[in-house]
mmCIF file of C-alpha atoms in Angstrom:
data_model
loop_
_atom_site.group_PDB
_atom_site.id
_atom_site.type_symbol
_atom_site.label_atom_id
_atom_site.label_comp_id
_atom_site.label_asym_id
_atom_site.label_seq_id
_atom_site.Cartn_x
_atom_site.Cartn_y
_atom_site.Cartn_z
ATOM 1 C CA MET A 4 97.516 87.416 87.663
ATOM 2 C CA SER A 5 93.986 86.232 87.449
ATOM 3 C CA LYS A 6 92.474 84.323 90.340
ATOM 4 C CA ILE A 7 93.476 80.692 90.648
ATOM 5 C CA MET A 8 90.899 78.342 92.144
ATOM 6 C CA MET A 9 91.619 74.823 93.462
ATOM 7 C CA ARG A 10 89.173 72.276 94.757
ATOM 8 C CA LEU A 11 90.205 70.334 97.863
ATOM 9 C CA PRO A 12 90.405 66.543 97.267
ATOM 10 C CA LYS A 13 88.460 65.875 100.504
ATOM 11 C CA ALA A 14 86.998 67.664 103.510
ATOM 12 C CA LEU A 15 89.429 69.133 106.000
ATOM 13 C CA GLN A 16 89.847 67.486 109.404
ATOM 14 C CA GLU A 17 91.804 68.196 112.596
ATOM 15 C CA GLY A 18 95.531 68.642 111.889
ATOM 16 C CA ASP A 19 95.270 68.940 108.096
ATOM 17 C CA GLU A 20 97.544 71.344 106.251
ATOM 18 C CA ILE A 21 97.484 73.150 102.919
ATOM 19 C CA THR A 22 100.811 74.541 101.667
ATOM 20 C CA ILE A 23 100.956 76.971 98.743
ATOM 21 C CA SER A 24 104.249 77.817 97.092
ATOM 22 C CA GLY A 25 104.719 80.354 94.306
ATOM 23 C CA HIS A 26 106.591 83.269 92.869
ATOM 24 C CA LEU A 27 105.551 86.886 93.368
ATOM 25 C CA VAL A 28 105.865 89.650 90.788
ATOM 26 C CA ASP A 29 108.513 92.335 91.244
ATOM 27 C CA GLY A 30 107.323 94.955 93.708
ATOM 28 C CA ALA A 31 104.459 92.776 95.033
ATOM 29 C CA ASN A 32 102.048 94.712 97.264
ATOM 30 C CA GLU A 33 99.140 92.333 97.767
ATOM 31 C CA LEU A 34 98.266 88.646 98.096
ATOM 32 C CA SER A 35 94.878 87.145 98.971
ATOM 33 C CA ILE A 36 94.083 83.523 99.788
ATOM 34 C CA ASP A 37 90.431 82.679 100.363
ATOM 35 C CA PHE A 38 89.061 79.406 101.673
ATOM 36 C CA THR A 39 85.506 78.885 100.423
ATOM 37 C CA ALA A 40 82.923 76.186 100.154
ATOM 38 C CA ASP A 41 82.833 76.231 96.364
ATOM 39 C CA ALA A 42 85.563 76.470 93.687
ATOM 40 C CA ASP A 43 83.095 77.236 90.900
ATOM 41 C CA VAL A 44 82.118 80.702 92.148
ATOM 42 C CA GLU A 45 84.352 83.541 90.862
ATOM 43 C CA ASP A 46 83.336 86.075 93.544
ATOM 44 C CA PRO A 47 81.882 84.052 96.454
ATOM 45 C CA GLU A 48 79.244 85.581 98.774
ATOM 46 C CA ASP A 49 80.708 83.482 101.592
ATOM 47 C CA ILE A 50 84.390 83.180 102.447
ATOM 48 C CA ILE A 51 85.052 80.893 105.381
ATOM 49 C CA TYR A 52 88.620 82.249 105.883
ATOM 50 C CA HIS A 53 90.124 85.266 104.135
ATOM 51 C CA PHE A 54 93.884 85.807 104.424
ATOM 52 C CA LYS A 55 95.235 88.937 102.866
ATOM 53 C CA VAL A 56 98.697 90.503 102.928
ATOM 54 C CA HIS A 57 98.788 94.153 101.848
ATOM 55 C CA GLN A 58 102.217 95.797 102.167
ATOM 56 C CA SER A 59 102.772 96.191 105.906
ATOM 57 C CA LYS A 60 99.753 94.331 107.304
ATOM 58 C CA ILE A 61 98.059 90.961 107.386
ATOM 59 C CA SER A 62 94.259 90.944 107.478
ATOM 60 C CA GLN A 63 92.136 87.927 108.349
ATOM 61 C CA ASN A 64 88.357 87.720 108.382
ATOM 62 C CA THR A 65 85.160 86.043 107.165
ATOM 63 C CA LYS A 66 82.552 87.063 104.612
ATOM 64 C CA VAL A 67 78.935 85.928 105.138
ATOM 65 C CA SER A 68 76.184 86.639 102.607
ATOM 66 C CA GLY A 69 78.374 89.290 100.938
ATOM 67 C CA GLU A 70 79.131 91.137 104.213
ATOM 68 C CA TRP A 71 82.567 91.183 105.848
ATOM 69 C CA LEU A 72 82.506 90.316 109.570
ATOM 70 C CA PRO A 73 84.923 92.107 111.952
ATOM 71 C CA GLY A 74 88.359 90.701 111.411
ATOM 72 C CA GLU A 75 91.889 90.880 112.753
ATOM 73 C CA THR A 76 94.835 92.890 111.430
ATOM 74 C CA GLU A 77 98.466 92.345 112.317
ATOM 75 C CA ALA A 78 101.821 93.648 111.215
ATOM 76 C CA ASN A 79 103.383 91.927 108.211
ATOM 77 C CA THR A 80 106.963 91.121 109.159
ATOM 78 C CA PHE A 81 108.309 89.899 105.827
ATOM 79 C CA ILE A 82 105.716 88.245 103.593
ATOM 80 C CA LEU A 83 105.941 89.861 100.113
ATOM 81 C CA GLU A 84 109.614 90.859 100.606
ATOM 82 C CA GLU A 85 110.858 87.692 98.976
ATOM 83 C CA LYS A 86 110.082 86.710 95.357
ATOM 84 C CA ASN A 87 109.541 83.080 96.354
ATOM 85 C CA LEU A 88 106.747 82.490 98.772
ATOM 86 C CA THR A 89 105.598 79.447 100.759
ATOM 87 C CA LEU A 90 102.608 79.644 103.136
ATOM 88 C CA THR A 91 101.241 76.755 105.180
ATOM 89 C CA PHE A 92 97.731 76.832 106.663
ATOM 90 C CA LYS A 93 97.299 74.288 109.476
ATOM 91 C CA PHE A 94 93.764 73.612 110.679
ATOM 92 C CA ILE A 95 93.401 72.675 114.372
ATOM 93 C CA SER A 96 90.033 72.574 116.111
ATOM 94 C CA ASP A 97 88.263 75.725 115.049
ATOM 95 C CA GLU A 98 91.394 77.699 114.260
ATOM 96 C CA VAL A 99 93.804 78.115 111.340
ATOM 97 C CA PHE A 100 97.502 78.670 111.993
ATOM 98 C CA VAL A 101 99.561 80.357 109.240
ATOM 99 C CA TYR A 102 103.282 79.721 108.735
ATOM 100 C CA SER A 103 105.699 81.122 106.222
ATOM 101 C CA GLY A 104 108.733 79.411 104.742
ATOM 102 C CA ASP A 105 109.201 75.769 103.848
ATOM 103 C CA GLU A 106 111.831 74.260 106.068
ATOM 104 C CA GLY A 107 112.091 75.689 109.551
ATOM 105 C CA ARG A 108 108.824 77.531 108.916
ATOM 106 C CA ASN A 109 107.914 80.660 110.894
ATOM 107 C CA PHE A 110 104.619 81.213 112.693
ATOM 108 C CA GLU A 111 102.905 84.303 111.300
ATOM 109 C CA CYS A 112 99.356 84.408 112.766
ATOM 110 C CA GLN A 113 96.213 82.463 113.728
ATOM 111 C CA PHE A 114 92.520 83.001 113.335
ATOM 112 C CA ARG A 115 89.404 81.481 114.852
ATOM 113 C CA LEU A 116 87.032 80.164 112.197
ATOM 114 C CA ASN A 117 83.365 81.073 112.310
ATOM 115 C CA GLU A 118 82.364 77.906 110.439
ATOM 116 C CA PRO A 119 83.575 74.322 110.693
ATOM 117 C CA MET A 120 86.759 73.621 108.708
ATOM 118 C CA ALA A 121 84.919 70.688 107.040
ATOM 119 C CA HIS A 122 82.830 73.272 105.103
ATOM 120 C CA ILE A 123 85.986 74.445 103.214
ATOM 121 C CA GLY A 124 85.976 72.917 99.734
ATOM 122 C CA ALA A 125 88.176 75.259 97.701
ATOM 123 C CA VAL A 126 91.088 77.660 97.804
ATOM 124 C CA HIS A 127 91.251 80.866 95.745
ATOM 125 C CA VAL A 128 94.595 82.705 95.266
ATOM 126 C CA SER A 129 94.804 86.197 93.796
ATOM 127 C CA GLY A 130 96.989 89.288 93.886
ATOM 128 C CA ASP A 131 100.580 89.980 92.865
ATOM 129 C CA VAL A 132 101.436 86.359 92.183
ATOM 130 C CA LYS A 133 103.454 85.498 89.085
ATOM 131 C CA ARG A 134 102.705 81.802 89.329
ATOM 132 C CA ILE A 135 101.825 79.029 91.748
ATOM 133 C CA SER A 136 104.494 76.335 91.630
ATOM 134 C CA GLN A 137 103.055 73.869 94.073
ATOM 135 C CA VAL A 138 100.036 73.171 96.282
ATOM 136 C CA THR A 139 100.357 70.372 98.857
ATOM 137 C CA PHE A 140 97.517 68.892 100.813
ATOM 138 C CA ARG A 141 98.736 67.062 103.971
ATOM 139 C CA TYR A 142 95.982 65.108 105.662
ATOM 140 C CA ALA A 143 96.454 64.046 109.252
#
Protein backbone atom coordinates (compact mmCIF):
# COMPACT_ATOMS: atom_id res chain seq x y z
CA MET A 1 0.00 0.00 0.00
CA SER A 2 1.22 3.46 -0.68
CA LYS A 3 1.17 6.06 2.05
CA ILE A 4 -2.21 7.58 2.87
CA MET A 5 -2.19 11.17 4.10
CA MET A 6 -5.09 12.91 5.85
CA ARG A 7 -5.33 16.53 6.91
CA LEU A 8 -6.93 17.21 10.30
CA PRO A 9 -10.08 19.36 10.11
CA LYS A 10 -8.84 21.54 12.99
CA ALA A 11 -6.03 21.79 15.54
CA LEU A 12 -5.96 19.16 18.28
CA GLN A 13 -6.91 20.11 21.82
CA GLU A 14 -6.98 18.42 25.22
CA GLY A 15 -9.03 15.20 25.10
CA ASP A 16 -9.33 14.94 21.30
CA GLU A 17 -9.18 11.49 19.70
CA ILE A 18 -8.33 10.15 16.26
CA THR A 19 -9.51 6.62 15.46
CA ILE A 20 -8.22 4.77 12.40
CA SER A 21 -9.88 1.54 11.24
CA GLY A 22 -8.68 -0.60 8.39
CA HIS A 23 -7.83 -3.99 7.02
CA LEU A 24 -4.34 -5.45 7.01
CA VAL A 25 -2.83 -7.61 4.26
CA ASP A 26 -2.32 -11.31 4.93
CA GLY A 27 0.88 -11.85 6.91
CA ALA A 28 1.17 -8.19 7.91
CA ASN A 29 4.53 -7.36 9.53
CA GLU A 30 4.57 -3.58 9.74
CA LEU A 31 2.33 -0.58 10.26
CA SER A 32 3.39 3.06 10.68
CA ILE A 33 1.22 6.01 11.67
CA ASP A 34 2.91 9.41 11.67
CA PHE A 35 1.44 12.62 13.05
CA THR A 36 2.99 15.60 11.28
CA ALA A 37 2.44 19.31 10.82
CA ASP A 38 1.85 19.05 7.05
CA ALA A 39 -0.09 16.60 4.87
CA ASP A 40 1.52 17.79 1.65
CA VAL A 41 5.00 16.48 2.41
CA GLU A 42 5.62 12.87 1.28
CA ASP A 43 8.66 12.27 3.51
CA PRO A 44 8.52 14.88 6.28
CA GLU A 45 11.68 16.12 7.99
CA ASP A 46 9.67 16.55 11.19
CA ILE A 47 7.34 13.94 12.68
CA ILE A 48 5.69 15.09 15.90
CA TYR A 49 4.64 11.53 16.85
CA HIS A 50 5.75 8.32 15.11
CA PHE A 51 3.90 5.10 16.01
CA LYS A 52 5.23 1.93 14.40
CA VAL A 53 4.34 -1.70 14.90
CA HIS A 54 6.91 -4.13 13.55
CA GLN A 55 6.14 -7.78 14.29
CA SER A 56 6.75 -8.21 18.03
CA LYS A 57 7.41 -4.60 19.05
CA ILE A 58 5.86 -1.15 19.15
CA SER A 59 8.18 1.81 18.59
CA GLN A 60 7.31 5.41 19.37
CA ASN A 61 9.46 8.46 18.78
CA THR A 62 9.90 11.88 17.19
CA LYS A 63 11.83 13.09 14.14
CA VAL A 64 13.27 16.63 14.16
CA SER A 65 15.07 18.12 11.14
CA GLY A 66 15.47 14.64 9.65
CA GLU A 67 17.00 13.12 12.81
CA TRP A 68 15.23 10.57 15.00
CA LEU A 69 15.24 11.41 18.70
CA PRO A 70 15.58 8.63 21.30
CA GLY A 71 12.27 6.82 21.49
CA GLU A 72 10.51 4.07 23.36
CA THR A 73 10.04 0.43 22.40
CA GLU A 74 7.52 -1.96 23.93
CA ALA A 75 6.32 -5.48 23.29
CA ASN A 76 3.49 -5.82 20.77
CA THR A 77 0.88 -8.01 22.38
CA PHE A 78 -1.48 -8.52 19.45
CA ILE A 79 -1.58 -5.66 16.94
CA LEU A 80 -1.08 -7.13 13.42
CA GLU A 81 -2.46 -10.54 14.45
CA GLU A 82 -5.97 -9.63 13.32
CA LYS A 83 -6.88 -8.69 9.75
CA ASN A 84 -9.18 -5.90 10.94
CA LEU A 85 -7.49 -3.17 12.93
CA THR A 86 -8.79 -0.23 14.94
CA LEU A 87 -6.42 2.12 16.74
CA THR A 88 -7.43 5.17 18.77
CA PHE A 89 -4.98 7.94 19.62
CA LYS A 90 -6.16 10.10 22.54
CA PHE A 91 -4.34 13.35 23.21
CA ILE A 92 -4.19 14.48 26.84
CA SER A 93 -1.89 17.30 28.00
CA ASP A 94 1.45 16.60 26.36
CA GLU A 95 0.89 12.86 25.94
CA VAL A 96 -0.75 10.53 23.45
CA PHE A 97 -2.46 7.36 24.66
CA VAL A 98 -2.91 4.50 22.18
CA TYR A 99 -5.78 2.01 22.37
CA SER A 100 -6.62 -0.97 20.15
CA GLY A 101 -10.04 -2.35 19.39
CA ASP A 102 -13.29 -0.48 18.90
CA GLU A 103 -15.70 -1.38 21.67
CA GLY A 104 -14.11 -2.23 25.00
CA ARG A 105 -10.82 -0.91 23.67
CA ASN A 106 -7.51 -2.02 25.16
CA PHE A 107 -4.75 0.31 26.34
CA GLU A 108 -1.55 -0.40 24.40
CA CYS A 109 0.95 2.36 25.21
CA GLN A 110 1.52 6.07 25.81
CA PHE A 111 4.14 8.59 24.75
CA ARG A 112 5.13 12.08 25.89
CA LEU A 113 5.09 14.52 22.97
CA ASN A 114 8.07 16.81 22.38
CA GLU A 115 5.92 19.43 20.65
CA PRO A 116 2.44 20.76 21.43
CA MET A 117 -0.40 18.61 20.07
CA ALA A 118 -1.81 21.73 18.38
CA HIS A 119 1.10 21.57 15.90
CA ILE A 120 -0.23 18.28 14.47
CA GLY A 121 -2.03 18.97 11.20
CA ALA A 122 -1.93 15.64 9.38
CA VAL A 123 -1.83 11.87 9.77
CA HIS A 124 0.19 9.58 7.47
CA VAL A 125 -0.51 5.82 7.40
CA SER A 126 1.79 3.32 5.68
CA GLY A 127 2.86 -0.31 5.86
CA ASP A 128 1.02 -3.58 5.39
CA VAL A 129 -2.44 -2.02 5.18
CA LYS A 130 -4.85 -3.28 2.55
CA ARG A 131 -7.21 -0.34 2.99
CA ILE A 132 -8.40 2.25 5.49
CA SER A 133 -12.13 1.87 6.06
CA GLN A 134 -12.76 4.75 8.46
CA VAL A 135 -11.05 7.68 10.15
CA THR A 136 -12.92 9.37 12.99
CA PHE A 137 -12.01 12.68 14.58
CA ARG A 138 -13.61 13.11 18.03
CA TYR A 139 -13.15 16.58 19.40
CA ALA A 140 -13.59 17.18 23.12
